[in-house]
PDB file of C-alpha atoms in Angstrom:
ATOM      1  CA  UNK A   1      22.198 -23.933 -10.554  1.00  0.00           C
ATOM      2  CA  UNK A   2      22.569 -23.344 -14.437  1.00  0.00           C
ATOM      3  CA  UNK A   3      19.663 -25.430 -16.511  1.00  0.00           C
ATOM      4  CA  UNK A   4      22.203 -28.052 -17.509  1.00  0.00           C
ATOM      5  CA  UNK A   5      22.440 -29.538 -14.043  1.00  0.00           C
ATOM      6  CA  UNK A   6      18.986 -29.461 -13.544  1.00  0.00           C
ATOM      7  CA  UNK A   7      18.471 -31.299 -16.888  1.00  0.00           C
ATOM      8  CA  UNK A   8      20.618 -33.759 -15.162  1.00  0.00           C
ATOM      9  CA  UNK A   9      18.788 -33.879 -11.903  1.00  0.00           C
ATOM     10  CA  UNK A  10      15.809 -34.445 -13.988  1.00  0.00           C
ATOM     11  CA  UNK A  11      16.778 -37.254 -16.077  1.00  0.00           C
ATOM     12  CA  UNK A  12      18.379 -39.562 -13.423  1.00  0.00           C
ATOM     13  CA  UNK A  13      15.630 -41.868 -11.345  1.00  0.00           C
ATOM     14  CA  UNK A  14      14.041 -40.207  -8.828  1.00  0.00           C
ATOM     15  CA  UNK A  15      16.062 -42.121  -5.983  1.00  0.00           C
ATOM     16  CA  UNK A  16      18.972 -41.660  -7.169  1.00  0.00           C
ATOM     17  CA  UNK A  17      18.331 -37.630  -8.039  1.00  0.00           C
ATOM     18  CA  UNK A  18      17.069 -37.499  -3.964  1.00  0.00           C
ATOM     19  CA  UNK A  19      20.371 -39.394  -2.635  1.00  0.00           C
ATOM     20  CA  UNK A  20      22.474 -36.699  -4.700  1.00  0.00           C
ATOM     21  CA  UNK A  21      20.785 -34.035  -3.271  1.00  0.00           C
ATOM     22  CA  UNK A  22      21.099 -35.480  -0.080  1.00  0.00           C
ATOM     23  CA  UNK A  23      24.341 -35.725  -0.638  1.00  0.00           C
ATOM     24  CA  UNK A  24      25.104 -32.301  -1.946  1.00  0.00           C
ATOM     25  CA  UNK A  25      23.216 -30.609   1.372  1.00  0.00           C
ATOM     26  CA  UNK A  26      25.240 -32.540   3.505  1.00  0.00           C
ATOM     27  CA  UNK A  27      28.317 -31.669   2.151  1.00  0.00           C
ATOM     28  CA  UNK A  28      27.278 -27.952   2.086  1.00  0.00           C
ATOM     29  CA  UNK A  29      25.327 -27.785   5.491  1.00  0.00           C
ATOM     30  CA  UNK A  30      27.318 -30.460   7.324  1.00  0.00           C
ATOM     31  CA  UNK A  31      23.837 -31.852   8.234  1.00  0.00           C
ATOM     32  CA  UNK A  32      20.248 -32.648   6.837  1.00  0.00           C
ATOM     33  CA  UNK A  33      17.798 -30.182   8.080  1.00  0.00           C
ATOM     34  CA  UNK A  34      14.893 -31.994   9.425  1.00  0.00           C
ATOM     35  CA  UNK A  35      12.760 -30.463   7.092  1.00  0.00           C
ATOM     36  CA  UNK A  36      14.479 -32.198   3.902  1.00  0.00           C
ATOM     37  CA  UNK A  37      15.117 -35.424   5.698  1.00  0.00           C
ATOM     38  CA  UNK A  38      11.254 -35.462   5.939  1.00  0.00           C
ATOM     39  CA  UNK A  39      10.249 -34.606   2.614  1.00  0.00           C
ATOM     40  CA  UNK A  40      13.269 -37.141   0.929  1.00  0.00           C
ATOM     41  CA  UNK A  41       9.984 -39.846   0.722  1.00  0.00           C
ATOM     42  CA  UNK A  42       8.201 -37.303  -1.434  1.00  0.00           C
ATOM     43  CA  UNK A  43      10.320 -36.983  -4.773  1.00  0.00           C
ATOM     44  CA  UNK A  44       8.057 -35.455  -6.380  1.00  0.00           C
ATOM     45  CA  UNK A  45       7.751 -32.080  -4.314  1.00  0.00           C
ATOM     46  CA  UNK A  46      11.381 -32.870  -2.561  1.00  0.00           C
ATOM     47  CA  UNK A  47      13.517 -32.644  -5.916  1.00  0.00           C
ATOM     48  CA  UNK A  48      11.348 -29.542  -7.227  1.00  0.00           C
ATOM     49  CA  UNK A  49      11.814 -27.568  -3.988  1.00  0.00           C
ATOM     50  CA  UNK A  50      15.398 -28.514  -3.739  1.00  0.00           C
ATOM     51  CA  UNK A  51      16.203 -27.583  -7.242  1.00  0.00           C
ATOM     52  CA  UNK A  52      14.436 -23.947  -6.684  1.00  0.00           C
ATOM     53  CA  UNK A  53      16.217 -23.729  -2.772  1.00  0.00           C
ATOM     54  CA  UNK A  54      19.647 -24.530  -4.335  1.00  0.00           C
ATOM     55  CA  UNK A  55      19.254 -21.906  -6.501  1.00  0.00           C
ATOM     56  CA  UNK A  56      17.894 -19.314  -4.170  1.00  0.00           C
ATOM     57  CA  UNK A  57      20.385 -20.706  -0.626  1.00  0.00           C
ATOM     58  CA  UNK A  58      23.555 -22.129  -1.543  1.00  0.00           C
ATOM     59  CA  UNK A  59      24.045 -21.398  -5.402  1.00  0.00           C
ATOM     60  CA  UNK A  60      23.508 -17.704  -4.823  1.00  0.00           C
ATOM     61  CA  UNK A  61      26.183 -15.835  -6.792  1.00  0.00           C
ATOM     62  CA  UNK A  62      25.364 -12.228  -5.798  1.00  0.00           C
ATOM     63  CA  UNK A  63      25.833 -12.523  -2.322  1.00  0.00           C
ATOM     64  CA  UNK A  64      28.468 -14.874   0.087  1.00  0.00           C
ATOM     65  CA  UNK A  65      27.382 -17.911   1.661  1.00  0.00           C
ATOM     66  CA  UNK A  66      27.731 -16.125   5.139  1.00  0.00           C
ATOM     67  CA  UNK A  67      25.717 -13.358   4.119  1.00  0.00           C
ATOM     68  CA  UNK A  68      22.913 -15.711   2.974  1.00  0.00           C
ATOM     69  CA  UNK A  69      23.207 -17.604   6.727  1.00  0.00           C
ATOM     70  CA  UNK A  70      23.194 -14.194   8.316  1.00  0.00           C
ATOM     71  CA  UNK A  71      20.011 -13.303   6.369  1.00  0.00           C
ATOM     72  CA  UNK A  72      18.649 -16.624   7.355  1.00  0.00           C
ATOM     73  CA  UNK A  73      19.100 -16.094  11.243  1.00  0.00           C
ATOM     74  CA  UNK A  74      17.683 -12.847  11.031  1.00  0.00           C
ATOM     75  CA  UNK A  75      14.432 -14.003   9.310  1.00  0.00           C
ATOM     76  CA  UNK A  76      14.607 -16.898  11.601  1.00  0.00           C
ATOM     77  CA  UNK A  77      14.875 -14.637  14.936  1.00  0.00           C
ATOM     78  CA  UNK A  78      12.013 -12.288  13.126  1.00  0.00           C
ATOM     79  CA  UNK A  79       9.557 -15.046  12.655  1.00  0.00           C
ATOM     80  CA  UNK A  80      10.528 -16.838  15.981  1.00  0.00           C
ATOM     81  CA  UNK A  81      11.500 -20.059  13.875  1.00  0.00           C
ATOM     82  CA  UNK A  82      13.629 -21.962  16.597  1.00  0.00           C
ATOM     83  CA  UNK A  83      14.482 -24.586  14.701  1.00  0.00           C
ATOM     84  CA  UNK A  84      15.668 -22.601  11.906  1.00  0.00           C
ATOM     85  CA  UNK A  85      17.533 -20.623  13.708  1.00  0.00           C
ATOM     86  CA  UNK A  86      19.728 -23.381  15.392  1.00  0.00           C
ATOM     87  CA  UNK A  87      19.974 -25.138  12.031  1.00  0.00           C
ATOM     88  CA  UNK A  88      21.504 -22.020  10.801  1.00  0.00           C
ATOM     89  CA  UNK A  89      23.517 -20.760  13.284  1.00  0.00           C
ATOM     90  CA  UNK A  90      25.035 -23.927  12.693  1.00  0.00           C
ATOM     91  CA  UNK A  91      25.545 -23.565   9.648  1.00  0.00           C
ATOM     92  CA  UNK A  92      26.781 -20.053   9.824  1.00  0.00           C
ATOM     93  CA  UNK A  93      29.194 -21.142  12.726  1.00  0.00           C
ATOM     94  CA  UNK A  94      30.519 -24.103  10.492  1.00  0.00           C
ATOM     95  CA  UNK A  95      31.477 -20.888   7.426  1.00  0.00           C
ATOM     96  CA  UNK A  96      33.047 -19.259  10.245  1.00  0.00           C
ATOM     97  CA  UNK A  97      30.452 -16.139  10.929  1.00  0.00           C
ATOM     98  CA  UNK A  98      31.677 -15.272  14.617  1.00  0.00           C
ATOM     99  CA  UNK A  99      28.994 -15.300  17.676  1.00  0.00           C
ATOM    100  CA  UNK A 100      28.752 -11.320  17.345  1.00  0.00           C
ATOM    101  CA  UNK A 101      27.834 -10.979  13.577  1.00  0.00           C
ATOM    102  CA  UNK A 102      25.594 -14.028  14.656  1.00  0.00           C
ATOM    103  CA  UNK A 103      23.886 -11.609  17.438  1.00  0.00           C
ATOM    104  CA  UNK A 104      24.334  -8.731  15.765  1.00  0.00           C
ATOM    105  CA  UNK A 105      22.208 -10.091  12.821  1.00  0.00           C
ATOM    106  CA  UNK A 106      19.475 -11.287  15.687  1.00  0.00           C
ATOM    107  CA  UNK A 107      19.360  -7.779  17.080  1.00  0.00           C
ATOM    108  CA  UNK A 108      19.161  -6.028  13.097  1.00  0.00           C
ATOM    109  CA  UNK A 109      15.782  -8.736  13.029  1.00  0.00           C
ATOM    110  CA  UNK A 110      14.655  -7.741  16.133  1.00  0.00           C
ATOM    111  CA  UNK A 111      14.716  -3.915  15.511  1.00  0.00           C
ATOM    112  CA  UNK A 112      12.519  -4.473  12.324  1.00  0.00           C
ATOM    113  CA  UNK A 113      10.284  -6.678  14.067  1.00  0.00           C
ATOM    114  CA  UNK A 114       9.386  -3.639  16.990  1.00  0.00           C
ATOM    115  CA  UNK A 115       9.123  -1.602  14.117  1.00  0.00           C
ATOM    116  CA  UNK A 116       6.631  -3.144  11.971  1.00  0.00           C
ATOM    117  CA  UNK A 117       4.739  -4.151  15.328  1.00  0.00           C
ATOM    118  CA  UNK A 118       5.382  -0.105  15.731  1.00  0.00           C
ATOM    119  CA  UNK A 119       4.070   0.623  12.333  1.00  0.00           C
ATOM    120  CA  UNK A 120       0.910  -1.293  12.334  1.00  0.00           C
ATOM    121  CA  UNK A 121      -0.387  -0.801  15.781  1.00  0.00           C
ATOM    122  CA  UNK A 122       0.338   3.146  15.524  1.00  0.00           C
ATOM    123  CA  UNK A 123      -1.217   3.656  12.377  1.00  0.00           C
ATOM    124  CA  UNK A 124      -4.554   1.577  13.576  1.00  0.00           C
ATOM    125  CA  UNK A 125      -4.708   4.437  16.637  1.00  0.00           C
ATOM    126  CA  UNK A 126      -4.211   6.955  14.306  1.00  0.00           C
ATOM    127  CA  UNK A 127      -6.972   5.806  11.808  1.00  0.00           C
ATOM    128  CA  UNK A 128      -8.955   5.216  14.690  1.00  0.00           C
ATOM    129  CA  UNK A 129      -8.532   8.539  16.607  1.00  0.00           C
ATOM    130  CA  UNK A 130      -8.467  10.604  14.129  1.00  0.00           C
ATOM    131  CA  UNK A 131     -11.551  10.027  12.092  1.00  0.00           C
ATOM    132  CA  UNK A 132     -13.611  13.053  12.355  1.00  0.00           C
ATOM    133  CA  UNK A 133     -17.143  11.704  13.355  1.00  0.00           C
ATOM    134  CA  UNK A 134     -16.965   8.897  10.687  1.00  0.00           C
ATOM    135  CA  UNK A 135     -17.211   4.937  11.662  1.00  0.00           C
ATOM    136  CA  UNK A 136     -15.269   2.486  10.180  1.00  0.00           C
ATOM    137  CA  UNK A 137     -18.982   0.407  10.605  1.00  0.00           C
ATOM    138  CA  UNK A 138     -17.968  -2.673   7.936  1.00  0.00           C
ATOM    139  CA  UNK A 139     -14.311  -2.537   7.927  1.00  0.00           C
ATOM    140  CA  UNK A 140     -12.508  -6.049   7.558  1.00  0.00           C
ATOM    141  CA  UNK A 141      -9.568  -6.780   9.049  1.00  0.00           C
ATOM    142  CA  UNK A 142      -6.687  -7.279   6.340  1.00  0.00           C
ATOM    143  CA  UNK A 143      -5.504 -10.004   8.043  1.00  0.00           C
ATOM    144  CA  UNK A 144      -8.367 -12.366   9.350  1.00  0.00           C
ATOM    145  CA  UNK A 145     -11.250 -10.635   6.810  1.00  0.00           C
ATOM    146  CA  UNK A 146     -13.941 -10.660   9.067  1.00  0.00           C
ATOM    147  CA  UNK A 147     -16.018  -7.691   9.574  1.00  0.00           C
ATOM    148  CA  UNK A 148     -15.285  -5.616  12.980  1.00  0.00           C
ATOM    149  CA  UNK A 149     -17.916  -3.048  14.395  1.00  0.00           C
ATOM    150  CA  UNK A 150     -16.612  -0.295  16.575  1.00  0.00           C
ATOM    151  CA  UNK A 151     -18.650   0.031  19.281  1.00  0.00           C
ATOM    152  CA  UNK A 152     -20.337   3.743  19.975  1.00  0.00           C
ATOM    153  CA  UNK A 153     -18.777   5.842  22.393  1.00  0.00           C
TER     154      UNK A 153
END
């Protein structure tokens, strides 16, 4: 979306710049995801976020609009998103992506997702296993940051 159509996003009332984009995602999606139908109420974060996701999902000029709906399933399958990943296998289905790039994009997300399950889990053995008589005593966890104690052998 160049900066002259967001200029005139900007200037209209904020009703009227929500029904537009509405509008606009309809036409594109052939529906209203649930999650902008609920935010429509809230002009004030809806028309931000919608100006920033038109220029990230559907005004994309480096890549096809399938592509983009491929990457979206596969992110969606990844992060177990179910309703995401009807919403866009709708959409994909409605651009014409067939059922096996569909799947095939599913199982891409799915090897990924073993792997970084893979990754992390292999390399906490390792660190653990392979320490030579040293204690990780006060290490936090990168994800939760509390403080985890091995217990001694």
């Amino acid at each position: 979306m160049d900066l002259k159509k967001i200029k005139e996003i900007l200037d209209k009332e904020p009703e009227e710049a929500v029904e537009d984009i509405l509008e606009d995602v309809e036409k594109r999606y052939g529906e209203i995801p649930y999650i902008i139908n609920f935010m429509k109420d809230m002009p004030e974060l809806f028309i931000s976020r919608m100006i920033y996701e038109n220029n990230v999902m559907r005004e994309f000029k480096r890549m096809d609009p399938k592509t983009v709906e491929l990457i979206c399933i596969a992110v969606a399958s990844a992060l177990r998103c179910e309703h995401c990943m009807k919403t866009h296998v709708r959409v994909a289905k409605r651009l014409g992506v067939s059922k096996e790039e569909i799947f095939d994009s599913v199982l891409i997300a799915s090897t990924i997702s073993t792997a970084a399950v893979l990754a992390e889990g292999t390399r906490s053995v390792d660190t653990v296993f392979n320490e030579s008589n040293t204690r990780m005593a006060d290490s936090k966890c990168t994800i939760c940051n509390i403080n985890s104690e091995f217990p001694e052998d």
